[in-house]
Coordinates of C-alpha atoms and ligand atoms in Angstrom, one line a residue:
X54 CA 21.1 -7.7 -42.8
X55 CA 21.5 -6.2 -39.7
X56 CA 18.7 -6.5 -38.0
X57 CA 18.3 -2.6 -36.0
X58 CA 14.6 -3.5 -34.7
X59 CA 15.3 -6.4 -32.9
X60 CA 13.5 -5.9 -29.6
X61 CA 16.0 -4.4 -27.6
X62 CA 18.4 -3.4 -29.6
X63 CA 19.6 0.0 -28.4
X64 CA 18.5 3.1 -30.9
X65 CA 21.3 5.6 -29.1
X66 CA 24.2 3.3 -28.1
X67 CA 26.9 1.7 -29.9
X68 CA 26.2 -2.4 -30.4
X69 CA 27.8 -4.6 -33.1
X70 CA 25.8 -5.1 -36.4
X71 CA 26.3 -9.3 -35.1
X72 CA 27.0 -11.7 -33.0
X73 CA 29.0 -10.8 -29.4
X74 CA 31.0 -8.3 -28.3
X75 CA 32.9 -7.5 -24.5
X76 CA 34.9 -4.3 -24.5
X77 CA 36.0 -1.4 -26.1
X78 CA 39.4 -1.6 -27.9
X79 CA 41.4 0.8 -29.8
X80 CA 39.9 3.9 -29.2
X81 CA 41.9 6.7 -31.3
X82 CA 41.3 10.3 -32.6
X83 CA 42.5 10.2 -35.9
X84 CA 42.2 13.0 -39.2
X85 CA 38.8 13.9 -38.0
X86 CA 37.8 10.6 -36.9
X87 CA 36.7 8.5 -33.7
X88 CA 37.8 4.9 -34.1
X89 CA 36.2 2.1 -32.2
X90 CA 37.1 -0.9 -31.7
X91 CA 35.6 -3.9 -29.7
X92 CA 36.2 -7.4 -28.7
X93 CA 34.5 -9.5 -31.3
X94 CA 33.4 -12.9 -31.8
X95 CA 32.3 -12.9 -35.5
X96 CA 30.9 -16.9 -35.4
X97 CA 28.4 -16.4 -31.9
X98 CA 26.7 -14.6 -29.9
X99 CA 28.8 -15.5 -26.8
X100 CA 32.9 -15.5 -26.1
X101 CA 34.6 -16.9 -28.4
X102 CA 37.7 -16.5 -30.3
X103 CA 38.6 -13.1 -30.0
X104 CA 38.9 -9.9 -32.9
X105 CA 38.6 -7.1 -33.5
X106 CA 35.5 -5.6 -34.6
X107 CA 35.7 -2.0 -35.6
X108 CA 33.5 1.8 -36.1
X109 CA 34.2 5.0 -37.3
X110 CA 31.9 8.4 -36.2
X111 CA 32.8 11.9 -36.7
X112 CA 30.5 12.7 -33.7
X113 CA 30.8 9.7 -31.2
X114 CA 27.6 8.5 -31.9
X115 CA 27.0 7.4 -35.3
X116 CA 29.0 4.9 -36.2
X117 CA 30.0 3.9 -39.7
X118 CA 30.4 -0.3 -38.8
X119 CA 34.0 -1.6 -40.8
X120 CA 33.5 -5.0 -40.0
X121 CA 36.9 -7.1 -38.6
X122 CA 40.0 -5.3 -38.4
X123 CA 42.3 -7.6 -36.2
X124 CA 41.6 -11.4 -36.7
X125 CA 43.6 -14.3 -34.7
X126 CA 46.5 -15.3 -35.9
X127 CA 49.8 -17.8 -35.4
X128 CA 50.7 -15.8 -32.4
X129 CA 47.1 -16.4 -30.8
X130 CA 43.2 -14.8 -30.3
X131 CA 43.2 -11.3 -30.1
X132 CA 42.5 -9.6 -26.7
X133 CA 41.9 -6.0 -25.3
X134 CA 44.3 -3.3 -26.0
X135 CA 45.1 0.3 -27.2
X136 CA 45.6 2.2 -30.5
X137 CA 47.8 5.3 -30.3
X138 CA 48.9 8.1 -33.0
X139 CA 52.2 7.8 -33.4
X140 CA 52.9 11.1 -34.9
X141 CA 56.5 11.2 -35.0
X142 CA 57.0 8.0 -36.1
X143 CA 59.2 6.7 -33.6
X144 CA 58.4 3.2 -34.3
X145 CA 59.9 3.5 -38.6
X146 CA 56.5 1.9 -39.7
X147 CA 55.7 4.5 -41.5
X148 CA 58.0 6.6 -43.5
X149 CA 58.2 9.5 -41.3
X150 CA 54.6 10.5 -41.6
X151 CA 51.9 10.0 -38.7
X152 CA 50.2 6.4 -38.7
X153 CA 48.0 4.4 -35.8
X154 CA 50.0 1.5 -34.5
X155 CA 47.4 -0.9 -32.1
X156 CA 48.9 -2.2 -29.2
X157 CA 46.8 -5.8 -27.9
X158 CA 47.1 -9.2 -25.8
X159 CA 47.6 -12.2 -27.9
X160 CA 46.7 -15.4 -26.1
X161 CA 47.2 -18.5 -26.9
X162 CA 48.8 -21.7 -25.8
X163 CA 52.5 -22.4 -25.5
X164 CA 53.0 -25.4 -28.0
X165 CA 55.4 -26.6 -25.3
X166 CA 54.2 -26.8 -22.1
X167 CA 50.1 -26.3 -23.4
X168 CA 50.0 -23.0 -20.5
X169 CA 48.3 -20.5 -21.7
X170 CA 50.0 -17.6 -22.1
X171 CA 49.5 -13.5 -22.9
X172 CA 51.5 -11.7 -25.0
X173 CA 51.7 -7.6 -26.3
X174 CA 51.9 -7.0 -29.8
X175 CA 51.5 -4.6 -32.4
X176 CA 49.4 -4.0 -35.4
X177 CA 49.6 -1.0 -37.7
X178 CA 47.6 0.9 -40.4
X179 CA 49.4 2.9 -42.9
X180 CA 45.6 4.3 -44.7
X181 CA 43.5 5.4 -41.8
X182 CA 42.6 2.4 -39.4
X183 CA 40.6 0.8 -42.7
X184 CA 43.7 -2.2 -43.0
X185 CA 45.9 -3.1 -41.1
X186 CA 49.0 -4.9 -40.8
X187 CA 50.7 -7.6 -38.2
X188 CA 54.2 -6.2 -36.9
X189 CA 56.5 -9.3 -38.2
X190 CA 58.7 -8.7 -34.9
X191 CA 55.4 -10.1 -32.6
X192 CA 54.9 -10.1 -29.7
X193 CA 56.6 -8.0 -28.0
X194 CA 56.7 -7.8 -24.6
X195 CA 56.1 -11.0 -22.8
X196 CA 56.5 -12.4 -19.2
X197 CA 54.9 -15.9 -19.4
X198 CA 55.4 -16.4 -15.9
X199 CA 52.0 -14.1 -15.1
X200 CA 49.7 -16.1 -16.3
X201 CA 47.0 -13.0 -16.5
X202 CA 48.8 -10.6 -18.4
X203 CA 47.2 -8.2 -20.9
X204 CA 45.5 -5.4 -22.0
X205 CA 47.8 -2.9 -22.8
X206 CA 46.7 0.9 -22.6
X207 CA 49.6 2.7 -24.2
X208 CA 49.9 7.0 -24.2
X209 CA 52.7 9.8 -24.8
X210 CA 54.4 10.8 -21.9
X211 CA 55.3 14.4 -23.0
X212 CA 57.5 15.4 -20.0
X213 CA 59.6 12.1 -20.3
X214 CA 59.3 11.9 -24.0
X215 CA 59.2 8.5 -24.6
X216 CA 55.5 6.1 -24.6
X217 CA 54.1 4.4 -21.3
X218 CA 52.3 1.1 -21.2
X219 CA 50.2 0.1 -18.5
X220 CA 49.4 -3.7 -18.2
X221 CA 47.7 -5.4 -16.4
X222 CA 49.4 -8.1 -14.2
X223 CA 47.0 -10.4 -12.5
X224 CA 46.4 -9.2 -8.9
X225 CA 48.6 -5.6 -9.7
X226 CA 49.1 -3.3 -13.2
X227 CA 52.9 -2.9 -14.2
X228 CA 53.8 0.0 -15.6
X229 CA 56.3 0.2 -19.2
X230 CA 58.6 2.6 -21.1
X231 CA 59.5 2.4 -25.0
X232 CA 60.7 4.9 -27.0
X233 CA 59.4 3.1 -30.3
X234 CA 56.6 1.1 -29.1
X235 CA 58.2 -1.4 -30.3
X236 CA 61.0 -2.7 -27.5
X237 CA 59.8 -1.9 -23.7
X238 CA 61.6 -2.0 -20.2
X239 CA 60.1 -2.1 -16.7
X240 CA 59.6 0.6 -14.8
X241 CA 57.5 -0.1 -11.4
X242 CA 53.8 -1.7 -11.2
X243 CA 51.7 -0.6 -8.3
X244 CA 48.0 -2.1 -6.3
X245 CA 48.4 -5.8 -5.1
X246 CA 48.0 -4.2 -1.7
X247 CA 46.0 -1.3 -2.8
X248 CA 42.1 -1.1 -3.6
X249 CA 39.9 -3.8 -4.5
X250 CA 40.9 -7.4 -5.3
X251 CA 37.6 -9.1 -5.5
X252 CA 38.6 -10.3 -8.9
X253 CA 41.9 -10.6 -11.3
X254 CA 42.7 -6.9 -12.7
X255 CA 42.2 -5.9 -16.3
X256 CA 42.0 -3.5 -18.7
X257 CA 43.9 -0.4 -17.1
X258 CA 44.1 2.9 -18.1
X259 CA 46.1 5.9 -17.0
X260 CA 44.9 10.0 -17.7
X261 CA 46.1 13.4 -16.6
X262 CA 43.2 15.5 -16.1
X263 CA 42.6 18.8 -14.7
X264 CA 41.3 19.2 -10.9
X265 CA 38.1 21.2 -11.3
X266 CA 38.5 22.5 -14.5
X267 CA 41.4 24.3 -13.4
X268 CA 44.6 24.6 -16.2
X269 CA 47.3 25.0 -13.2
X270 CA 46.6 21.9 -11.7
X271 CA 46.2 18.1 -12.5
X272 CA 46.2 14.7 -11.3
X273 CA 46.7 11.1 -12.3
X274 CA 43.7 8.6 -12.8
X275 CA 44.1 4.9 -13.1
X276 CA 41.4 3.2 -14.1
X277 CA 41.2 -0.6 -13.7
X278 CA 38.7 -3.1 -13.8
X279 CA 38.1 -6.7 -11.6
X280 CA 36.6 -9.6 -12.9
X281 CA 33.6 -11.1 -11.7
X282 CA 34.2 -13.7 -8.9
X283 CA 31.1 -16.0 -7.7
X284 CA 31.4 -14.8 -4.4
X285 CA 30.8 -11.3 -5.5
X286 CA 27.0 -10.3 -6.1
X287 CA 28.1 -7.6 -8.2
X288 CA 30.3 -9.2 -10.9
X289 CA 32.6 -7.1 -12.6
X290 CA 32.9 -3.9 -11.8
X291 CA 35.3 -1.2 -12.2
X292 CA 37.4 0.7 -9.6
X293 CA 39.7 4.1 -10.6
X294 CA 42.9 5.4 -7.7
X295 CA 43.7 9.5 -7.9
X296 CA 47.1 10.2 -7.4
X297 CA 50.7 11.2 -9.4
X298 CA 52.3 9.3 -12.2
X299 CA 56.1 10.5 -13.1
X300 CA 56.8 8.7 -16.0
X301 CA 57.4 5.9 -14.4
X302 CA 55.4 4.8 -11.0
X303 CA 52.0 5.6 -9.6
X304 CA 51.9 7.3 -6.2
X305 CA 47.7 6.9 -4.8
X306 CA 46.8 10.1 -3.2
X307 CA 44.3 7.3 -1.2
X308 CA 45.5 5.3 1.6
X309 CA 44.9 1.5 0.3
X310 CA 41.7 0.1 1.7
X311 CA 40.4 3.0 -0.2
X312 CA 38.0 2.3 -2.4
X313 CA 36.5 4.3 -5.4
X314 CA 34.0 3.1 -7.6
X315 CA 33.8 4.3 -11.5
X316 CA 30.1 3.0 -11.3
X317 CA 27.7 2.3 -9.3
X318 CA 25.6 0.2 -11.6
X319 CA 25.8 -3.1 -12.8
X320 CA 26.8 -2.6 -16.1
X321 CA 29.8 -1.0 -17.1
X322 CA 32.7 -2.8 -17.4
X323 CA 36.4 -2.6 -19.2
X324 CA 35.7 1.3 -20.0
X325 CA 38.6 3.4 -21.1
X326 CA 39.6 6.8 -22.8
X327 CA 39.9 8.3 -26.4
X328 CA 43.8 8.6 -27.0
X329 CA 45.4 11.4 -29.5
X330 CA 42.0 13.9 -28.6
X331 CA 42.7 17.0 -28.8
X332 CA 41.9 20.5 -27.2
X333 CA 39.0 20.4 -24.7
X334 CA 38.5 17.1 -24.2
X335 CA 42.1 15.5 -24.6
X336 CA 42.3 12.2 -22.5
X337 CA 38.4 13.1 -21.0
X338 CA 36.7 10.4 -23.3
X339 CA 35.4 7.6 -21.9
X340 CA 33.4 4.7 -23.0
X341 CA 32.5 1.2 -21.3
X342 CA 31.2 -2.1 -21.9
X343 CA 27.7 -2.3 -20.8
X344 CA 27.3 -5.7 -19.1
X345 CA 28.7 -7.6 -16.5
X346 CA 30.3 -10.9 -16.9
X347 CA 28.6 -12.5 -14.3
X348 CA 25.1 -13.1 -16.6
X349 CA 26.9 -11.5 -20.0
X350 CA 26.5 -14.2 -22.2
X351 CA 23.1 -15.0 -21.1
X352 CA 21.4 -12.1 -21.6
X353 CA 18.1 -12.0 -23.7
X354 CA 19.3 -10.8 -26.7
X355 CA 19.3 -12.9 -30.6
X356 CA 21.2 -11.6 -33.3
X357 CA 23.4 -9.9 -30.9
X358 CA 25.2 -9.6 -27.6
X359 CA 25.9 -6.3 -25.6
X360 CA 26.2 -2.8 -26.1
X361 CA 28.5 0.4 -25.0
X362 CA 27.8 2.8 -22.1
X363 CA 27.3 6.1 -23.3
X364 CA 30.6 8.0 -24.5
X365 CA 31.0 10.3 -21.4
X366 CA 33.3 13.1 -20.6
X367 CA 35.8 12.9 -17.3
X368 CA 36.1 15.4 -15.0
X369 CA 38.3 15.3 -12.1
X370 CA 36.3 17.6 -8.5
X371 CA 37.9 18.1 -5.4
X372 CA 35.8 18.1 -2.0
X373 CA 36.0 17.2 1.5
X374 CA 36.9 13.2 1.0
X375 CA 39.3 14.3 -1.7
X376 CA 39.3 14.4 -5.2
X377 CA 37.2 12.5 -7.4
X378 CA 36.3 11.4 -10.6
X379 CA 32.4 12.4 -12.1
X380 CA 31.0 11.3 -16.0
X381 CA 28.8 13.0 -18.0
X382 CA 27.7 12.2 -21.3
X383 CA 28.8 13.8 -24.5
X384 CA 27.2 17.0 -26.1
X385 CA 26.7 15.3 -29.2
X386 CA 24.1 13.8 -27.7
X387 CA 21.9 16.5 -27.2
X388 CA 21.3 16.2 -31.5
X389 CA 19.1 13.3 -30.9
X390 CA 16.9 15.3 -28.8
X391 CA 12.6 15.9 -30.3
X392 CA 10.2 17.6 -29.0
X393 CA 10.5 17.9 -25.3
X394 CA 7.9 18.6 -22.5
X395 CA 8.8 20.4 -19.5
X396 CA 7.1 20.6 -16.0
X397 CA 8.3 22.6 -13.2
X398 CA 7.5 24.4 -9.5
X399 CA 5.0 21.8 -8.5
X400 CA 3.9 19.9 -5.7
X401 CA 4.9 15.8 -6.1
X402 CA 2.6 14.7 -4.0
X403 CA 2.2 11.4 -2.8
X404 CA -0.5 9.1 -4.4
X405 CA -0.1 11.2 -7.2
X406 CA 1.9 11.2 -11.0
X407 CA 1.7 14.3 -12.8
X408 CA 3.6 12.2 -15.5
X409 CA 1.2 10.0 -15.8
X410 CA 0.2 11.6 -19.8
X411 CA 3.8 11.3 -20.9
X412 CA 5.4 7.8 -21.9
X413 CA 8.4 7.3 -23.4
X414 CA 10.8 4.0 -24.7
X415 CA 14.0 5.7 -25.2
X416 CA 14.7 9.2 -23.9
X417 CA 16.5 11.9 -21.5
X418 CA 15.0 13.3 -18.7
X419 CA 16.7 16.5 -16.7
X420 CA 15.4 16.7 -13.4
X421 CA 16.1 19.2 -10.4
X422 CA 13.4 17.3 -7.0
X423 CA 13.7 19.5 -3.7
X424 CA 12.7 16.5 -1.2
X425 CA 11.1 18.7 1.6
X426 CA 9.1 16.7 3.7
X427 CA 9.5 13.4 1.3
X428 CA 11.1 9.9 2.6
X429 CA 11.5 9.1 -1.0
X430 CA 11.5 10.6 -4.2
X431 CA 11.8 8.8 -7.4
X432 CA 10.6 8.6 -11.5
X433 CA 9.2 5.0 -12.3
X434 CA 10.1 4.2 -16.1
X435 CA 9.6 1.7 -18.9
X436 CA 6.6 1.4 -16.7
X437 CA 3.0 -1.1 -17.4
X438 CA 0.9 -3.0 -15.1
X439 CA 3.7 -5.6 -14.5
X440 CA 7.0 -4.2 -14.9
X441 CA 8.6 -0.7 -13.9
X442 CA 12.2 0.4 -13.3
X443 CA 13.0 2.7 -10.6
X444 CA 15.2 5.3 -9.5
X445 CA 14.8 6.6 -5.9
X446 CA 16.1 9.1 -3.4
X447 CA 15.6 7.6 -0.2
X448 CA 16.0 11.2 2.2
X449 CA 16.5 9.1 5.3
X450 CA 19.9 6.6 4.2
X451 CA 20.8 9.6 1.9
X452 CA 21.4 6.9 -1.4
X453 CA 20.4 6.8 -5.1
X454 CA 19.6 3.4 -6.2
X455 CA 17.6 1.8 -9.3
X456 CA 15.7 -1.2 -8.9
X457 CA 15.6 -3.3 -11.9
X458 CA 13.8 -6.2 -9.9
X459 CA 11.0 -5.8 -12.4
X460 CA 12.0 -4.4 -15.3
X461 CA 11.4 -6.8 -17.6
X462 CA 12.5 -10.1 -18.8
X463 CA 15.5 -11.1 -15.4
X464 CA 15.1 -14.5 -15.0
X465 CA 18.1 -15.8 -17.5
X466 CA 20.6 -15.4 -14.3
X467 CA 19.5 -15.0 -10.8
X468 CA 22.1 -12.5 -9.6
X469 CA 19.9 -9.8 -12.5
X470 CA 17.2 -8.4 -10.9
X471 CA 18.1 -6.5 -8.2
X472 CA 18.0 -2.7 -5.9
X473 CA 21.3 -1.4 -5.8
X474 CA 22.4 2.1 -4.6
X475 CA 25.4 4.2 -3.4
X476 CA 25.4 7.5 -1.3
X477 CA 24.8 10.7 -3.4
X478 CA 24.8 13.7 -0.9
X479 CA 22.1 16.6 -1.7
X480 CA 23.2 20.1 -2.7
X481 CA 20.9 22.3 -0.2
X482 CA 18.4 19.3 -0.1
X483 CA 17.6 19.1 -3.8
X484 CA 18.5 16.1 -5.7
X485 CA 19.7 16.6 -9.9
X486 CA 19.2 14.2 -11.9
X487 CA 19.9 13.2 -15.5
X488 CA 19.0 10.0 -17.2
X489 CA 18.9 7.9 -20.5
X490 CA 17.0 5.4 -21.5
X491 CA 17.3 2.8 -24.3
X492 CA 16.0 -0.3 -25.3
X493 CA 17.4 -2.2 -23.2
X494 CA 19.2 0.3 -20.7
X495 CA 19.2 3.0 -18.2
X496 CA 22.1 5.9 -17.1
X497 CA 21.8 7.9 -13.8
X498 CA 23.5 11.0 -13.9
X499 CA 23.6 12.8 -10.2
X500 CA 24.5 15.6 -9.0
X501 CA 26.7 16.8 -12.3
X502 CA 28.3 12.9 -11.9
X503 CA 29.4 12.5 -9.2
X504 CA 27.1 9.2 -8.6
X505 CA 26.6 7.4 -12.1
X506 CA 24.2 4.1 -11.8
X507 CA 24.5 2.2 -15.4
X508 CA 22.2 -0.9 -16.0
X509 CA 20.9 -3.3 -18.1
X510 CA 16.8 -3.6 -17.8
X511 CA 15.2 -5.7 -20.3
X512 CA 11.6 -3.8 -20.4
X513 CA 8.4 -4.4 -22.8
X514 CA 7.8 -2.9 -26.0
X515 CA 5.0 -1.7 -24.4
X516 CA 6.0 -0.6 -21.1
X517 CA 6.5 2.9 -21.9
X518 CA 4.7 4.3 -18.3
X519 CA 6.1 7.5 -16.1
X520 CA 5.7 8.0 -13.0
X521 CA 6.9 10.8 -10.6
X522 CA 6.0 9.3 -7.1
X523 CA 6.9 10.9 -3.6
X524 CA 6.4 8.7 -0.1
X525 CA 5.9 9.9 3.1
X526 CA 5.3 13.9 2.4
X527 CA 5.5 16.3 -0.2
X528 CA 8.6 17.1 -2.0
X529 CA 8.9 19.6 -4.7
X530 CA 9.9 19.2 -8.3
X531 CA 11.5 22.5 -9.8
X532 CA 12.1 21.2 -13.2
X533 CA 11.5 18.2 -15.5
X534 CA 12.5 17.8 -19.0
X535 CA 11.8 15.3 -21.2
X536 CA 13.5 14.9 -24.3
X537 CA 12.3 11.8 -26.4
X538 CA 15.6 10.5 -28.2
X539 CA 15.8 9.7 -32.4
X540 CA 16.9 6.3 -32.9
X541 CA 21.0 6.6 -34.4
X542 CA 19.1 4.3 -37.3
X543 CA 16.6 6.7 -38.6
X544 CA 18.3 7.7 -41.7
X545 CA 18.0 3.7 -42.6
X546 CA 14.6 3.9 -41.5
X547 CA 13.9 2.5 -38.3
Ligands
LIG1254 C1 38.1 -8.1 -20.1 C2 38.7 -9.1 -19.9 C3 39.8 -8.7 -20.6 C4 40.7 -9.6 -22.1 C5 39.3 -9.2 -22.5 C6 39.0 -11.2 -22.9 O1 36.6 -8.1 -20.6 O2 38.2 -10.2 -20.2 O3 40.9 -8.9 -19.9 O4 41.3 -8.8 -22.7 O5 38.4 -9.4 -22.0 O6 37.7 -11.1 -24.4

């Protein structure tokens, strides 16, 4: 029996029914269904021999758990990867019909040398993802000289009419091309001297997005996660590059030493986008693993471990410093809203708290604040006498921060209790926030998703207080709405 009531169990985020989960894998949309696979250790609540767990959704919010899709076989355990719709049966696996192909990393040790190796393999499904067969020609892409050679993300390149794979290869990514998903040829590589190298490169993605929602202008975004390194307190993080891709090679728009972070919080890792989404959201739907390798194996949950971020829509926005990625949660989430409360046009005075009579354990807040004469303005969430998680804006520094030092349980790892932030430029002196709080997370989207902070928190169930505060002078609340969010498990009685 799945324990949806367990303390810290997210009520509107995806989490595995039981045991360990890490990266999202194989995300693909096919025949009205969103598929989400994930790195899964079904026999433990810490990382172990990897399988792909599987769930299906029609709205990206409510998920039907489908158990294990891929399990270790003679080629090794199943690391991260992607899935595509092979619409024209280029692989010849589907008797001329469309079908699903998963492309992932098989990890094992070479029986002769005992050296660890990572090789790319295929599995396919003839029944809309319900069951999977390993391709008998596995593995399909090997390079045993490179020990970290993994996490293939495959997509159909329209202009060149062929498949492209982007793969993490140590301190860089490599691009391969194929006509049939089975035979791959090396095209180029990128990144050995670009961006952040604070950890090994993992889980790349490459997507083409409209700039400023214009139909006539696109750019390519290369997303690269970088692993934890003991030297860096931030742990594992995700960066991105904006540039051009001609089907063979990626060219970065920015100087090689520019580093762009996808999320300024600590808990959004290994995220990639859904494949084969049609219409307006094509290439834009993203989900990440809401944890950090620094402490992922130690978080204080019991029967399961880890959740995904909210599914998000990616966009590109041009500004004075270049073209940047923005992210906002998918609109389907608004269906979970309960009885909304609103506040508006009021002064936020030092010492006051207009949210004193409000409370919430899982909710969404939308607010717009004019900083006025305040030095700092903030929201305290999941608050009690002993606990609070603080989202605050420092006017002098121009930074938006999350402070989880007193957010709840934190002694499972010394790096967890921290305050961290990012520069956030206000539009006309106004801070616009949208934030989502669940039983063990807080996601902050500022200025329409230009600055995002995703963080785990482990507050007590009784910490439900709210506070809106100002320091150093009056600020003005333009508007604030508080939406309690219903549990996605309400149909099963939570
Ligand atoms: C990223 C990662 C991937 C790998 C997987 C193994 O979190 O290290 O590079 O495929 O996890 O579970």
